[in-house]
Short mmCIF file of C-alpha atoms and ligand atoms in Angstrom, two decimals:
data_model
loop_
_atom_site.label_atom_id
_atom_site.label_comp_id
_atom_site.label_asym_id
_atom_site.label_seq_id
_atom_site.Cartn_x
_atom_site.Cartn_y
_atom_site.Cartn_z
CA UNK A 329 2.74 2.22 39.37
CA UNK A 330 -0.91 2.29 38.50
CA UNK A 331 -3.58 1.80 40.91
CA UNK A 332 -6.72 0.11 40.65
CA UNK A 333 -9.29 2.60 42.36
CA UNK A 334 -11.97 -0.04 43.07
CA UNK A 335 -9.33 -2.27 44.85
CA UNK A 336 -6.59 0.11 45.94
CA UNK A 337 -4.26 -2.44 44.30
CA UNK A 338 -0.84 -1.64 43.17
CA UNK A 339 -0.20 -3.51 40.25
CA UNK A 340 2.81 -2.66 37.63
CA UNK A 341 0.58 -1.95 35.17
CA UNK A 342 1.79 -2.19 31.08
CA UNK A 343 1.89 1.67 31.02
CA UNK A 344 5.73 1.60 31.78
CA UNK A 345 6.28 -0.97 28.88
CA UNK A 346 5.15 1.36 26.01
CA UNK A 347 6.97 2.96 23.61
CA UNK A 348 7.59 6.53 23.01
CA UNK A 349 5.94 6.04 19.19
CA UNK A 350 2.41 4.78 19.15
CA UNK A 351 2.38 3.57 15.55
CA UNK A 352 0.77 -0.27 15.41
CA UNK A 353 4.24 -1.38 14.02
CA UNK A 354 5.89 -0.16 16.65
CA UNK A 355 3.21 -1.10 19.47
CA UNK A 356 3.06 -4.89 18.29
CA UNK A 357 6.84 -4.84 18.61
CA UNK A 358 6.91 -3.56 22.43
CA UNK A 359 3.96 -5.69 23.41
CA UNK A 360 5.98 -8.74 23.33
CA UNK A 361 8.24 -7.26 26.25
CA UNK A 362 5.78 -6.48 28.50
CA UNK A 363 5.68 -7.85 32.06
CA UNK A 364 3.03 -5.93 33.90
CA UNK A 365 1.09 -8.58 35.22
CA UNK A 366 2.10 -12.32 35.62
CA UNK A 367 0.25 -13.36 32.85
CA UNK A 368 3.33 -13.38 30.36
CA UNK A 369 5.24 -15.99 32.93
CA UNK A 370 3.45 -18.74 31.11
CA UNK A 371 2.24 -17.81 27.69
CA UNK A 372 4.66 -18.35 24.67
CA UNK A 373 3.88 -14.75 22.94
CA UNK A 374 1.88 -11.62 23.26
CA UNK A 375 -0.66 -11.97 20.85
CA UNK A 376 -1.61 -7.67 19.63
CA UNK A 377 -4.42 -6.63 17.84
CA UNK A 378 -4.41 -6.89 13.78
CA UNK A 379 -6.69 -6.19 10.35
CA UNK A 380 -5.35 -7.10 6.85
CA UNK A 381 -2.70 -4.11 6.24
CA UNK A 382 -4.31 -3.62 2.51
CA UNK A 383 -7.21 -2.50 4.57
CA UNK A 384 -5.37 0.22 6.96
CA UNK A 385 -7.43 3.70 6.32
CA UNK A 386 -10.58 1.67 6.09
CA UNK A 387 -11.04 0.44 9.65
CA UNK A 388 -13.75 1.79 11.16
CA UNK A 389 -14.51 -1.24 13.40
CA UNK A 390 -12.53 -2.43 16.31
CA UNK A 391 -13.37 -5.93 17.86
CA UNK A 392 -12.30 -6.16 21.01
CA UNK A 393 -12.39 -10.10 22.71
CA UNK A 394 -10.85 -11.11 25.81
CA UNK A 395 -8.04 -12.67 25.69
CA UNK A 396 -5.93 -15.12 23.17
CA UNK A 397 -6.71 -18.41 23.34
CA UNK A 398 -4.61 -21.49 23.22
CA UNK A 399 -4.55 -21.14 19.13
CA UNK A 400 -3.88 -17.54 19.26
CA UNK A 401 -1.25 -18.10 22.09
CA UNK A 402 0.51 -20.31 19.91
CA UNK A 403 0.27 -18.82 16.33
CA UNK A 404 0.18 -14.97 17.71
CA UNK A 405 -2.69 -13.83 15.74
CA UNK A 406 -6.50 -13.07 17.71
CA UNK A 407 -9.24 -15.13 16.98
CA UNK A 408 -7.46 -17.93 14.65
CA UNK A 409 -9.07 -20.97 16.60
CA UNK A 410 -12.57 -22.10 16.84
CA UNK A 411 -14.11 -18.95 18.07
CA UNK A 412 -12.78 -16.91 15.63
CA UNK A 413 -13.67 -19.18 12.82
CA UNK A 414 -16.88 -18.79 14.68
CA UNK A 415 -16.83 -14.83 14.43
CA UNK A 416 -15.58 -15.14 10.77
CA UNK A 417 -18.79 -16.67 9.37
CA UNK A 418 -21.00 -14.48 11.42
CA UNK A 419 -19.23 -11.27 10.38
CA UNK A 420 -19.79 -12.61 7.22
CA UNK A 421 -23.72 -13.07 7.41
CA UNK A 422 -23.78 -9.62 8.63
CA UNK A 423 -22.40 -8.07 6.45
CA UNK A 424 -19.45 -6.62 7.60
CA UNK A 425 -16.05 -7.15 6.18
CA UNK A 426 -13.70 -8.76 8.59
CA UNK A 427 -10.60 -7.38 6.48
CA UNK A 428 -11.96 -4.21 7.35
CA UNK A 429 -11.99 -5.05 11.04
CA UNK A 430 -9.23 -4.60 13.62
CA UNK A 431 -9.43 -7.61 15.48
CA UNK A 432 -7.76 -7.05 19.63
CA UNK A 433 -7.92 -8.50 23.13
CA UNK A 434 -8.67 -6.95 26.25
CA UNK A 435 -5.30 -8.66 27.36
CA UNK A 436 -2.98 -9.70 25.28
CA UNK A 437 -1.08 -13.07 27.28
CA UNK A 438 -3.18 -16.48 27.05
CA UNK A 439 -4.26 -17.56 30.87
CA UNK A 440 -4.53 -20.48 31.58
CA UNK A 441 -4.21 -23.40 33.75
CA UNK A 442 -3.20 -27.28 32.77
CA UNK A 443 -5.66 -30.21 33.16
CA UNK A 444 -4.02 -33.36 31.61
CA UNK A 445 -2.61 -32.84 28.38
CA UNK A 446 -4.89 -29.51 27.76
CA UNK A 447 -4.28 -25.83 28.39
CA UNK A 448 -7.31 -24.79 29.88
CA UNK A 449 -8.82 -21.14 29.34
CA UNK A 450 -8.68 -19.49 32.27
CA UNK A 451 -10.93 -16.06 32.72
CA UNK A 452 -8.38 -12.63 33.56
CA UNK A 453 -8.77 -10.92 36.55
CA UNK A 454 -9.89 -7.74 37.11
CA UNK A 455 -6.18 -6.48 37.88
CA UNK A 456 -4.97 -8.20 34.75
CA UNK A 457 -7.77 -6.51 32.98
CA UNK A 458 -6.46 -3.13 34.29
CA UNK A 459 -2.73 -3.91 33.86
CA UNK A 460 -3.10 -4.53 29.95
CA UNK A 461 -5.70 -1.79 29.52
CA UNK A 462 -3.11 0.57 28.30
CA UNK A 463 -2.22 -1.53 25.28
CA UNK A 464 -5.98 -1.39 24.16
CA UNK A 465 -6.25 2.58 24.86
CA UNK A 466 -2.74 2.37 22.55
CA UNK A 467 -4.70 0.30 19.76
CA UNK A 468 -8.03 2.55 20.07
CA UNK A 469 -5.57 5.83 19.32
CA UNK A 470 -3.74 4.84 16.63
CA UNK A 471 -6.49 2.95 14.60
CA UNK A 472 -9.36 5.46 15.73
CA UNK A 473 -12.60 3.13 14.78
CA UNK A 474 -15.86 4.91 14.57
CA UNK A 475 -16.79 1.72 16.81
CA UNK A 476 -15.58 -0.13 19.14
CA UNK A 477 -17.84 -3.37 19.39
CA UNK A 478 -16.76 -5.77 22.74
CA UNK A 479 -17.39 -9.07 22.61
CA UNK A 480 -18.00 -10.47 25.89
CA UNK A 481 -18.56 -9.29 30.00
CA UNK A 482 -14.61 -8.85 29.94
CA UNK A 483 -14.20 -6.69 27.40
CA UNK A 484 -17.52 -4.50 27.91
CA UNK A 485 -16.52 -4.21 31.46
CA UNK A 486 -13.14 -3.28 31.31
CA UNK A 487 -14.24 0.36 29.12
CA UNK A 488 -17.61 0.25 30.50
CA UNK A 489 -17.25 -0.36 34.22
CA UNK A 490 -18.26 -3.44 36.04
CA UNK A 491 -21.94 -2.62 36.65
CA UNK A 492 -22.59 -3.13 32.66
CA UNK A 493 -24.60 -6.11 31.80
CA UNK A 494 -23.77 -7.38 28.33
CA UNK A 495 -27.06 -9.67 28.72
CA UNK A 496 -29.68 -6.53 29.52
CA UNK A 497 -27.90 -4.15 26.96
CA UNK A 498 -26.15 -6.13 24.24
CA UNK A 499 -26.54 -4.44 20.69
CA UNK A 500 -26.69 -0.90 22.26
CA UNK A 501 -24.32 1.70 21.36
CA UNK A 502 -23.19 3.18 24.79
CA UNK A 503 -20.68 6.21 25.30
CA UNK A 504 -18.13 5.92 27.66
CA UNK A 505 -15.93 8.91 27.93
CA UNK A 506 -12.45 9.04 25.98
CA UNK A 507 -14.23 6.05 23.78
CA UNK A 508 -15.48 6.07 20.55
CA UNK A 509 -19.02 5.09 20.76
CA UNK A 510 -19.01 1.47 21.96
CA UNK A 511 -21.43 -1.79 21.30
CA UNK A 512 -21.46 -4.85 23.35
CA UNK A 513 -22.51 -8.46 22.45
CA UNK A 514 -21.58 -11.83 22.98
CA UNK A 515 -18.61 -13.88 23.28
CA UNK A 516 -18.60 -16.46 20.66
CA UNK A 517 -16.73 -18.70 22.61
CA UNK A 518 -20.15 -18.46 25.18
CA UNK A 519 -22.13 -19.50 22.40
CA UNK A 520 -20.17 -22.04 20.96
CA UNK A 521 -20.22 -23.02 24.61
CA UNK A 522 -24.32 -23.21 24.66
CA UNK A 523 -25.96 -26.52 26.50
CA UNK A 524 -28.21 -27.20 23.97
CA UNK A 525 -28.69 -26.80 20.27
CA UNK A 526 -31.61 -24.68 21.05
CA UNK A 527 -29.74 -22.15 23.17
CA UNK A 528 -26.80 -22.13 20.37
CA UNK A 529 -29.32 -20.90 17.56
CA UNK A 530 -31.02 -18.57 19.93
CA UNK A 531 -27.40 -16.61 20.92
CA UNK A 532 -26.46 -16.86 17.42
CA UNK A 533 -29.43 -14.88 16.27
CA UNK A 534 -29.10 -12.52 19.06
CA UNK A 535 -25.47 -12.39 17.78
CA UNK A 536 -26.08 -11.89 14.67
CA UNK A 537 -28.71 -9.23 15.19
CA UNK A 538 -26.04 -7.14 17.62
CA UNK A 539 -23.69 -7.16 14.57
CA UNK A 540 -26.34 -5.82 12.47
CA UNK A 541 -26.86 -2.90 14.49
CA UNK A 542 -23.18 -2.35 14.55
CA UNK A 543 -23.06 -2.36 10.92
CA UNK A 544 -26.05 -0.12 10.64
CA UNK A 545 -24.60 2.36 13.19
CA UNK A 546 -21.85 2.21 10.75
CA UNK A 547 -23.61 2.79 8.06
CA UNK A 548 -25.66 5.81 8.93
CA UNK A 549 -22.16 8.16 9.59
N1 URA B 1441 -11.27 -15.58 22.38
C1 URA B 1441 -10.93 -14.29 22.54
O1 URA B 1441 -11.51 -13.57 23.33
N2 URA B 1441 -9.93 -13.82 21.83
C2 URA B 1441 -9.26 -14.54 20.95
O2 URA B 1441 -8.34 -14.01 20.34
C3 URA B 1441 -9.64 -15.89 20.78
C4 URA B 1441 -10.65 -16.39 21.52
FE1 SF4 B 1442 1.61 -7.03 29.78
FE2 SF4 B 1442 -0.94 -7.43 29.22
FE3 SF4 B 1442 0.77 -9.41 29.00
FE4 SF4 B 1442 0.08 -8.54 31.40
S1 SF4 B 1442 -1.27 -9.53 29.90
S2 SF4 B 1442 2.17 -8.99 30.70
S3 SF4 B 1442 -0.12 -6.35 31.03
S4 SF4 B 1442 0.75 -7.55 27.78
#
């Protein structure tokens, strides 16, 4: 039983759901028995973290999003709907190989709640956050990325605490300890979400520029 300091809540936690080997194989196997939150009540798979196996020795980026979408939920592969087609193209214009990137979740079971004929995204709680976090410490040991770039508040706050702002320190590498150096930026789903066209073009610039800087950090080890 793992406890949430900040809340003193007991929650089951994923921790008891590993496996003895932490080999990706092996990891994406277990996942999909995993009941330590709710959240797998309702989804139809546990959707684990993934780069283009021709690629394994190569990864030295690790995307981390928040959680699968409806897409994702029902395909089992991250970022296959519109955000990641999103993130695909914008990888692209900066230069960074998505073959060469592991692509994860902070949690791995879609939440979400209906309304009509829709599945609507609905954002993970700080306990569900915690519960799944050992999946993602799994993932972060057995691909060992030079980076770890978070895309979103979620993800940034689940390794960097819940004071982080992604807004006042997006495209900054940070060091959290027992992390590989870390760089937060957008969601793309928030900037697919923008009001106007104005704001989109604005976030995607700032988007692209964080992924830059990611590259570049890359670049210079
Ligand atoms: N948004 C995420 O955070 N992750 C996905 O896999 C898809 C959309
Ligand atoms: Fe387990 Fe994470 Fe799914 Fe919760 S969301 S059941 S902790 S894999």
């Amino acid at each position: 039983m793992a406890t949430l300091k900040s809340q003193k809540i007991k929650v089951p936690g994923a921790a008891e759901f590993l496996p003895a080997e932490h080999s990706l194989p092996v990891l994406q196997v277990a996942v999909q028995h995993c009941k330590g939150c709710d959240l797998y009540r309702n989804a139809t798979q546990a959707v684990f973290g993934e780069a283009d196996v021709s690629a394994s020795g190569k990864i030295r980026m690790m995307i981390v999003g928040e959680q699968p979408g409806d897409r994702e939920d029902r395909e089992g592969h991250p970022f296959v709907g519109p955000a990641g087609k999103f993130l695909d193209r914008c990888l692209d214009e900066a230069g960074i190989v998505r073959k060469e990137v592991y692509v994860t979740n902070a949690v791995k079971h879609f939440k979400w709640e209906p309304r009509g004929k829709v599945r609507l995204h609905k954002k993970p709680n700080s306990r569900e956050i915690f519960a799944c976090s050992p999946w993602l410490r799994a993932e972060v040991d057995a691909v060992a990325p030079q980076l770890l770039v978070c895309l979103g508040a979620t993800a940034a706050q689940s390794l960097l605490g819940a004071g982080f702002r992604v807004t006042k320190s997006h495209g900054q590498v940070q060091h959290a300890e027992g992390w590989p150096p870390i760089l937060a930026t957008a969601h793309p789903a928030s900037i697919l979400r923008a009001r106007t066209e104005d704001d989109r073009h604005r976030q995607t610039a700032e988007f692209l520029e964080d992924l830059r800087a990611a590259r570049s950090f890359l670049r210079k080890r």
